[in-house]
Short mmCIF file of N, CA, C and O in Angstrom, two decimals:
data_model
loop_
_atom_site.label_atom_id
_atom_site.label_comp_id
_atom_site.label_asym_id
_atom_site.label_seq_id
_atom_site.Cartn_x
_atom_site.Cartn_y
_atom_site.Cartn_z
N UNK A 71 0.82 -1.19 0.00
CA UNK A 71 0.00 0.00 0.00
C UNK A 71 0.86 1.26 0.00
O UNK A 71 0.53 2.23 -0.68
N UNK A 72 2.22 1.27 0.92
CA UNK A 72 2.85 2.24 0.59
C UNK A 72 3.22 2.90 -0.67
O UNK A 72 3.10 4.05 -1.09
N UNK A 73 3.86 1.50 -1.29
CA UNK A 73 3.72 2.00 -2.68
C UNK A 73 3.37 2.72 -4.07
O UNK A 73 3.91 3.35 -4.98
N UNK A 74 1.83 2.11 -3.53
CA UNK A 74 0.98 2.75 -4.45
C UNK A 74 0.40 4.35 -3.87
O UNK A 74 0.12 5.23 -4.69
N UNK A 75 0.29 4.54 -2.62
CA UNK A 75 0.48 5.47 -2.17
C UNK A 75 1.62 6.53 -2.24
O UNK A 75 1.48 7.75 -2.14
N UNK A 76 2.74 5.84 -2.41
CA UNK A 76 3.90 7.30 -2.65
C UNK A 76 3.32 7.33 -4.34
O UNK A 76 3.19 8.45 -4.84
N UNK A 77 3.04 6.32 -5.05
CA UNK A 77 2.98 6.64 -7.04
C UNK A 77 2.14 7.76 -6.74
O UNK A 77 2.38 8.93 -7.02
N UNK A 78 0.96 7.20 -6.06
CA UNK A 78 -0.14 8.75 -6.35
C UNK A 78 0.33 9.84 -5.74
O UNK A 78 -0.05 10.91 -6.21
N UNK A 79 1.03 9.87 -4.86
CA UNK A 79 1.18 11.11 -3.74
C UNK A 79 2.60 11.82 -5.21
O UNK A 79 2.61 13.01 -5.53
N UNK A 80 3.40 10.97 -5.74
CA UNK A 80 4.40 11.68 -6.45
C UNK A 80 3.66 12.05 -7.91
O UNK A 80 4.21 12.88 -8.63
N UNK A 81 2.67 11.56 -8.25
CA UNK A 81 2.06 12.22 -9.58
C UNK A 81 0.79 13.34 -8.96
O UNK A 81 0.28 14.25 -9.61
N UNK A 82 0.54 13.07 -7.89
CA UNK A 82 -0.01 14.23 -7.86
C UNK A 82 0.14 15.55 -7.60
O UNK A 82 -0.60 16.49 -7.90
N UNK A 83 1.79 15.52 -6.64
CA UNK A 83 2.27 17.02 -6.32
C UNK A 83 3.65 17.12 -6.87
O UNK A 83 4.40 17.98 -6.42
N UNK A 84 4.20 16.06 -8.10
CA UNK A 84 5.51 15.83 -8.28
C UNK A 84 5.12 16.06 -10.31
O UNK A 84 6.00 16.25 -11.15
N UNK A 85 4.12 15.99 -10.51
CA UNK A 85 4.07 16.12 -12.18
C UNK A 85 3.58 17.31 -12.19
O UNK A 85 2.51 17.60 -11.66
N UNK A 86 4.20 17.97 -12.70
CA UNK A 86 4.09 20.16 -12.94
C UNK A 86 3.37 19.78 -14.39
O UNK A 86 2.17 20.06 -14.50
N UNK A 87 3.76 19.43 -15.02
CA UNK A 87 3.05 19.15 -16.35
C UNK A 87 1.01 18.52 -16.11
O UNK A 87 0.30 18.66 -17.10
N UNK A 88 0.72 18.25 -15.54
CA UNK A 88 -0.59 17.51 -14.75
C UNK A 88 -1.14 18.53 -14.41
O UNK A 88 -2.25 18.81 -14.88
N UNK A 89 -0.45 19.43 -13.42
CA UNK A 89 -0.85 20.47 -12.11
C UNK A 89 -1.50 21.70 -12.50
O UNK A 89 -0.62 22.53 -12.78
N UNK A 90 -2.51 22.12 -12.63
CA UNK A 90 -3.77 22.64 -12.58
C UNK A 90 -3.32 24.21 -11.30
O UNK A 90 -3.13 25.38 -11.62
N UNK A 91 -3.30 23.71 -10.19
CA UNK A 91 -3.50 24.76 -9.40
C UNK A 91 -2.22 24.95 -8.55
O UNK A 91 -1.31 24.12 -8.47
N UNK A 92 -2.27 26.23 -7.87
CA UNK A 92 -0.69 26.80 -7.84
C UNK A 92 -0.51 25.82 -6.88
O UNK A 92 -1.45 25.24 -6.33
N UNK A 93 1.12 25.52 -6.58
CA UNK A 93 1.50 24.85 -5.61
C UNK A 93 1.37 25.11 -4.24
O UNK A 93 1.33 24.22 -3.39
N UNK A 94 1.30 26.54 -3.96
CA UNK A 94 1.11 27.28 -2.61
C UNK A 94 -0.43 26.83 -2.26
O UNK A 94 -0.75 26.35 -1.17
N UNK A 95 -1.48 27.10 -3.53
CA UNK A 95 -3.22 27.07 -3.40
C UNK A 95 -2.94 25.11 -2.77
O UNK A 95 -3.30 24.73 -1.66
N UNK A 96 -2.56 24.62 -3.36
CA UNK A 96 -2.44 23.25 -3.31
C UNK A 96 -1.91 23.12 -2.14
O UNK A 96 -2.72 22.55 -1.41
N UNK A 97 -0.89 23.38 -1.58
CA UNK A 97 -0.80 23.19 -0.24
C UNK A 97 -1.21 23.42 0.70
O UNK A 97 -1.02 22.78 1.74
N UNK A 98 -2.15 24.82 0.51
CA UNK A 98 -3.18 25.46 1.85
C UNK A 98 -4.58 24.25 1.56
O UNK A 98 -5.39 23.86 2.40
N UNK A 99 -4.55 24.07 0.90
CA UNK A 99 -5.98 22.74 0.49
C UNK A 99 -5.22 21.70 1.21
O UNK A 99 -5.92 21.19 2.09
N UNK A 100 -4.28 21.30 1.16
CA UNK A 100 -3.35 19.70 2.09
C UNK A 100 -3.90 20.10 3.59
O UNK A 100 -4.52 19.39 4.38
N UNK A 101 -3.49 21.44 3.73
CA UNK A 101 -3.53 21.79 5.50
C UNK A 101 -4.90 21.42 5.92
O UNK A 101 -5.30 20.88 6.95
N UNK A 102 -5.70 21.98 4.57
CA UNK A 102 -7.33 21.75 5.57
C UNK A 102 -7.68 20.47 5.31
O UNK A 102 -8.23 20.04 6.32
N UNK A 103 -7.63 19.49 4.31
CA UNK A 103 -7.93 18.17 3.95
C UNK A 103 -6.93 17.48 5.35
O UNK A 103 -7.38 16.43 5.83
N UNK A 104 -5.29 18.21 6.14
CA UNK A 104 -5.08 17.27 6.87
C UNK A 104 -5.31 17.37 8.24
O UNK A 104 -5.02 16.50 9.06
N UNK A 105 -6.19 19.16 8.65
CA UNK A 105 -6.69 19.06 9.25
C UNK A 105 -8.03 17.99 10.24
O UNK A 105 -8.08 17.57 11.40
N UNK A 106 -9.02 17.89 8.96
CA UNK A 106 -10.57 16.86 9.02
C UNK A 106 -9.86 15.68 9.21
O UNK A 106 -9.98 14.98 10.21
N UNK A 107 -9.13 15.44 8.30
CA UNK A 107 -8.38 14.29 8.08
C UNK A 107 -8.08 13.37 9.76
O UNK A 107 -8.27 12.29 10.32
N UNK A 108 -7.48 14.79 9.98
CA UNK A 108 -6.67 14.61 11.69
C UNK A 108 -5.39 13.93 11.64
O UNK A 108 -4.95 13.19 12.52
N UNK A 109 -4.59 14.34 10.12
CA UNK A 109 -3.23 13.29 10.08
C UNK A 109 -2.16 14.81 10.63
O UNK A 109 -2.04 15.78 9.89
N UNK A 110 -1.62 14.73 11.76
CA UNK A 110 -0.87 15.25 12.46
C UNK A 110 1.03 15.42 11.72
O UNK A 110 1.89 16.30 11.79
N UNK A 111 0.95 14.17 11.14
CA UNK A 111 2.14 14.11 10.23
C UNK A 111 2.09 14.87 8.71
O UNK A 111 2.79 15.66 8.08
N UNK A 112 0.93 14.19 8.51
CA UNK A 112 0.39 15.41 7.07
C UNK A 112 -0.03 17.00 7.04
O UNK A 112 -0.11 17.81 6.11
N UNK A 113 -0.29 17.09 8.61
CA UNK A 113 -0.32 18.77 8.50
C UNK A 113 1.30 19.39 8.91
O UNK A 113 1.64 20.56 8.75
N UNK A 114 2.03 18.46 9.36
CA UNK A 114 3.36 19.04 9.50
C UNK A 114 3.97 19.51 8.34
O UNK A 114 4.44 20.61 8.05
N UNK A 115 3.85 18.27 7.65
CA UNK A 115 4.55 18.18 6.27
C UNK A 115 3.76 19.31 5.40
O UNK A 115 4.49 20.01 4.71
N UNK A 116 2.62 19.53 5.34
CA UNK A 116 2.06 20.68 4.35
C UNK A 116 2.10 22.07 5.19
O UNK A 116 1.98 23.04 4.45
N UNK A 117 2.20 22.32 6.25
CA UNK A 117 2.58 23.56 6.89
C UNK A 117 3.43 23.98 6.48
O UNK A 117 3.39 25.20 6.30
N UNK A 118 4.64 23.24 6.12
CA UNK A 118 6.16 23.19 6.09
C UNK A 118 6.33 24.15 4.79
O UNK A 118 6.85 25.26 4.66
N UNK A 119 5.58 23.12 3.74
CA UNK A 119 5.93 22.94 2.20
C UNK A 119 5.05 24.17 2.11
O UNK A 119 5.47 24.85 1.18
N UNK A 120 3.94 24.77 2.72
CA UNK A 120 2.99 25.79 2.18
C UNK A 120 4.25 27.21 2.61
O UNK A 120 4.67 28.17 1.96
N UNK A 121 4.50 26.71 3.98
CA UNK A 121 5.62 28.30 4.14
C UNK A 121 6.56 28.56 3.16
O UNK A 121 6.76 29.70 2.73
N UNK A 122 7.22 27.44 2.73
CA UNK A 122 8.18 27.16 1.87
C UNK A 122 8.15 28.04 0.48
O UNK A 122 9.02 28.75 -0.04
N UNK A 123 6.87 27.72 0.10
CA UNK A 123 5.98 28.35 -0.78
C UNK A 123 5.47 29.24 -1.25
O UNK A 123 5.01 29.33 -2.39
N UNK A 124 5.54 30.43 0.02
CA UNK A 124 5.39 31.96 0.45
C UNK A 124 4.32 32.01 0.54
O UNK A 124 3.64 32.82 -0.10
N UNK A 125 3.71 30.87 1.63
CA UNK A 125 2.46 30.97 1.76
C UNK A 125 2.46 32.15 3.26
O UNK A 125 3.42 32.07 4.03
N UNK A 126 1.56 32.97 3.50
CA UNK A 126 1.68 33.53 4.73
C UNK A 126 1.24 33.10 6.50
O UNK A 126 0.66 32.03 6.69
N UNK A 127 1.42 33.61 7.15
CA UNK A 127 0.98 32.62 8.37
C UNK A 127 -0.89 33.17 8.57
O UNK A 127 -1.60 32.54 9.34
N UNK A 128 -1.39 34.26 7.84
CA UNK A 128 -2.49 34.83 7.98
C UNK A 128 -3.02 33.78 6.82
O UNK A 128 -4.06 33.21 7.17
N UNK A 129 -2.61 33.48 5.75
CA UNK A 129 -3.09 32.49 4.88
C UNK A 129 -3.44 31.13 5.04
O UNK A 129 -4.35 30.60 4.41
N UNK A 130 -2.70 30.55 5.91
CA UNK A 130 -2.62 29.51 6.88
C UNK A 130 -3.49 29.55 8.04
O UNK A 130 -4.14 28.53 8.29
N UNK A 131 -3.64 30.72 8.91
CA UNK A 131 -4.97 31.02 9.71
C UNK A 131 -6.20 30.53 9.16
O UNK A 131 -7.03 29.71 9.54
N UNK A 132 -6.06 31.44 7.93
CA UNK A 132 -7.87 31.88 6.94
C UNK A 132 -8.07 30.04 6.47
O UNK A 132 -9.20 29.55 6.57
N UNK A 133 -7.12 29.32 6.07
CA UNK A 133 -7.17 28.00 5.68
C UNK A 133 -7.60 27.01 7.00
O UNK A 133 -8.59 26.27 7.00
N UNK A 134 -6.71 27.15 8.01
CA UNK A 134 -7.45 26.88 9.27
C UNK A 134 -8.71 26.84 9.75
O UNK A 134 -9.40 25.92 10.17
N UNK A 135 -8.94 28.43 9.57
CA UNK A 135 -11.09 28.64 9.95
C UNK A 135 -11.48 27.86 8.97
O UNK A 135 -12.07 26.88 9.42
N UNK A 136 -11.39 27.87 7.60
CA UNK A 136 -12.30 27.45 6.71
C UNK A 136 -12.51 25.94 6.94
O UNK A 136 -13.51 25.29 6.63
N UNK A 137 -11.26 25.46 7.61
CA UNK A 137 -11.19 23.64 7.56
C UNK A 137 -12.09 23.57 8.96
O UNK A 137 -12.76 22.56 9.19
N UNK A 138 -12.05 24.64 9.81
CA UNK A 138 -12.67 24.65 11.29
C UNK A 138 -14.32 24.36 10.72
O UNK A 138 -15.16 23.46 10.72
N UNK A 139 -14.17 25.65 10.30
CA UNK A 139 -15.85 25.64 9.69
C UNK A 139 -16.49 24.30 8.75
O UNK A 139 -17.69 24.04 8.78
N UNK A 140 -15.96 23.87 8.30
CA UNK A 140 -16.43 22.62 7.05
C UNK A 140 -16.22 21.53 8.10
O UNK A 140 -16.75 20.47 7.75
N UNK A 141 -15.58 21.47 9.35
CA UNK A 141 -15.91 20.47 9.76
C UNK A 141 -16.69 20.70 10.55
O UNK A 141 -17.39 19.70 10.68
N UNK A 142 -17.09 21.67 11.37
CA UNK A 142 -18.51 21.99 12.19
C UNK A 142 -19.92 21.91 11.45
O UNK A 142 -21.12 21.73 11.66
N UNK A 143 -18.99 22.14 10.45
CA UNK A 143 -20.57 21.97 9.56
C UNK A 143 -21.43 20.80 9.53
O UNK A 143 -22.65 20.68 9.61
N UNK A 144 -20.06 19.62 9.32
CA UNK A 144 -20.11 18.60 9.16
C UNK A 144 -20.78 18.10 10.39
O UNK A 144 -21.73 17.34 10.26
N UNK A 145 -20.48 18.36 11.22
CA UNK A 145 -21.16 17.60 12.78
C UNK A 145 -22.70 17.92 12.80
O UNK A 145 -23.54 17.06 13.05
N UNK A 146 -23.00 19.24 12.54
CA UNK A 146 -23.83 20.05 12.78
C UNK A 146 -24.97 18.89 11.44
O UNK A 146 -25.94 18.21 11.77
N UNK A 147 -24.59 18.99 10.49
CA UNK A 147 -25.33 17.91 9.73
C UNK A 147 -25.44 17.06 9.72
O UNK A 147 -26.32 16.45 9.11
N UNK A 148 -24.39 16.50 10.58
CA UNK A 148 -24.98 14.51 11.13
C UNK A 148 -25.96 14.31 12.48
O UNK A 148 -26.66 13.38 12.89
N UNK A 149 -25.65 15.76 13.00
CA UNK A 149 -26.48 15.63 14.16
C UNK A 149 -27.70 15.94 14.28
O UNK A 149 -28.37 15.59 15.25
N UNK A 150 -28.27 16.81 13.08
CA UNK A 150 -29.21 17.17 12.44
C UNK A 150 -30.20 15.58 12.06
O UNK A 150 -31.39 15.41 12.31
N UNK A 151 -29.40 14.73 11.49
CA UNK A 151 -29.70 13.90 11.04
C UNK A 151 -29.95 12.65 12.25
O UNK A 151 -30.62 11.62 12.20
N UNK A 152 -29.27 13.14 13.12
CA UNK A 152 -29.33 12.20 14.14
C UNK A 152 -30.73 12.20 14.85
O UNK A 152 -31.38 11.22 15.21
N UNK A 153 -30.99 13.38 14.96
CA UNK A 153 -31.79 14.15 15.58
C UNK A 153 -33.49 13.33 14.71
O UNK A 153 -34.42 12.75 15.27
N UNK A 154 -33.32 13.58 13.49
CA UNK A 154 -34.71 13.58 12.94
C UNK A 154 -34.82 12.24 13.37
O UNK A 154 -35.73 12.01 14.17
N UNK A 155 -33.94 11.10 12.95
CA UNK A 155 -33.85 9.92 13.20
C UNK A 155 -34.84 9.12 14.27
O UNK A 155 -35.61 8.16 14.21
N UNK A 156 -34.24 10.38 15.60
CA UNK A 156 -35.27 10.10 16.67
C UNK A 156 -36.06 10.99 17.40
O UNK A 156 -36.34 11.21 18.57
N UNK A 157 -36.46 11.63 15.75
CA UNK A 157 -37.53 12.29 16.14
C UNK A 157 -37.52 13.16 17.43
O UNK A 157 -38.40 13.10 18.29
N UNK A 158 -36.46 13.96 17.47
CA UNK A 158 -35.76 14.87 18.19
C UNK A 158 -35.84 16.09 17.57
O UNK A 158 -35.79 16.24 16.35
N UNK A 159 -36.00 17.20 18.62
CA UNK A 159 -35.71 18.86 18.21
C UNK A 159 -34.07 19.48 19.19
O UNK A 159 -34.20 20.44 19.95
N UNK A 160 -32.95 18.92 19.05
CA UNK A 160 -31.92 19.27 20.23
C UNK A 160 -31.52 20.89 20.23
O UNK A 160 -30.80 21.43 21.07
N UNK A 161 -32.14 21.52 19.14
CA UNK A 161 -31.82 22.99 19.20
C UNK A 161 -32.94 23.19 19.02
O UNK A 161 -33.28 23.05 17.84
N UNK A 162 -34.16 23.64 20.14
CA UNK A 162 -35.65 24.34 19.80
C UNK A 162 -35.37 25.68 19.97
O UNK A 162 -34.58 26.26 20.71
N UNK A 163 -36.20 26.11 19.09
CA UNK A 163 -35.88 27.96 19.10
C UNK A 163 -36.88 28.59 19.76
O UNK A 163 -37.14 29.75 19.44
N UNK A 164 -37.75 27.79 21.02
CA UNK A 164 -38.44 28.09 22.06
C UNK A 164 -37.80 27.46 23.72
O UNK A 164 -37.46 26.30 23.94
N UNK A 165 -37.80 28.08 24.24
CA UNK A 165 -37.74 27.44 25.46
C UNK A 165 -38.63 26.55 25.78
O UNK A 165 -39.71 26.67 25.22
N UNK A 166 -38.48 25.53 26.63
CA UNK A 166 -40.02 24.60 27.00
C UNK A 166 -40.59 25.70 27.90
O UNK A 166 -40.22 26.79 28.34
N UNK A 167 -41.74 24.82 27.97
CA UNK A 167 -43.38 25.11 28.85
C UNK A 167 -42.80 25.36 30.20
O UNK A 167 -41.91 24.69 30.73
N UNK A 168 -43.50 26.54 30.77
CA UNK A 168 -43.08 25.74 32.41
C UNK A 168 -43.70 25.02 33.19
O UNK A 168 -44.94 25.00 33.20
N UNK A 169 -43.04 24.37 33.92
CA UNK A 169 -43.41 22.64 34.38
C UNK A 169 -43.53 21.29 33.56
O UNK A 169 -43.95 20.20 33.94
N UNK A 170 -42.97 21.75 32.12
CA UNK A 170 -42.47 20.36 30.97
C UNK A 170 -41.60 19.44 31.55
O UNK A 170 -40.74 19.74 32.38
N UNK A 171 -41.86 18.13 31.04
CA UNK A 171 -40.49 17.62 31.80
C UNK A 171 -39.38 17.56 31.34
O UNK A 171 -39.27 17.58 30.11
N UNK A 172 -38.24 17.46 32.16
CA UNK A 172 -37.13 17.87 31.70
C UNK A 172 -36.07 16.81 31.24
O UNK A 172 -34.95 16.53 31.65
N UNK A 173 -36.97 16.24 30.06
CA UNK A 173 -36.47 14.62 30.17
C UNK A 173 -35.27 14.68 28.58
O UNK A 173 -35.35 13.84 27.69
N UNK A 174 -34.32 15.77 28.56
CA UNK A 174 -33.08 16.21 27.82
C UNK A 174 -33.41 16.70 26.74
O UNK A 174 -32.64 17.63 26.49
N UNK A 175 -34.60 16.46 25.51
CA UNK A 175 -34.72 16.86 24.58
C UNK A 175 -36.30 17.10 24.71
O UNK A 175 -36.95 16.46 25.54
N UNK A 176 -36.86 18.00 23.89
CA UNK A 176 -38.25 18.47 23.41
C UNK A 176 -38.34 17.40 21.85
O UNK A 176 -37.34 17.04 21.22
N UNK A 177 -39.44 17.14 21.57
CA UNK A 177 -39.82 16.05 20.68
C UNK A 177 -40.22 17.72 19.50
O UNK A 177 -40.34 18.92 19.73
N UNK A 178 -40.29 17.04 18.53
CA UNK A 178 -40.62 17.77 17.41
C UNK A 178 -41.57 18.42 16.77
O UNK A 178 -41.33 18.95 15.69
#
């Protein structure tokens, strides 16, 4: 698996002739893909290669929020989903009744 993993990893950031988008844009996209990801070794390595790059550390921030945000999003829509599932409201945009019971969630 390594293998075939370094072929793709070297045709995809190693063939300039292939490459579509700048190498710097391409590396701030590694940071947030290794952000979600959660590969700790892969955001080293693309931190590295994006500075390298003249990427800025404010560029690297703004790439940061955006990977922050797309993955909150992400929760926020499974939990959404979790929610209908069982016929759950976990964010009501009313307070309950008073004297409802307070049995963790309001039904829908």
């Amino acid at each position: 698996m390594k293998k075939v993993y370094g072929a793709y990893y070297k045709e995809l950031y190693y063939t300039p002739e292939r490459r579509v988008l700048d190498p710097k844009i391409q590396e701030l996209i590694s940071i947030a893909a290794s952000l979600v990801a959660k590969c700790e070794g892969c955001l080293d390595g693309h931190m590295k290669k994006a500075l390298e790059l003249g990427a800025t550390k404010e560029e690297i921030s703004e790439t940061i929020c955006i990977a922050a945000a797309i993955n909150a999003a992400a929760m926020i829509d499974l939990s959404d989903r979790c929610a209908e599932r069982l016929n759950l409201n976990h964010f009501p945009t009313t307070p309950p009744a008073a004297g409802a019971s307070s049995s963790g969630s309001s039904a829908s």
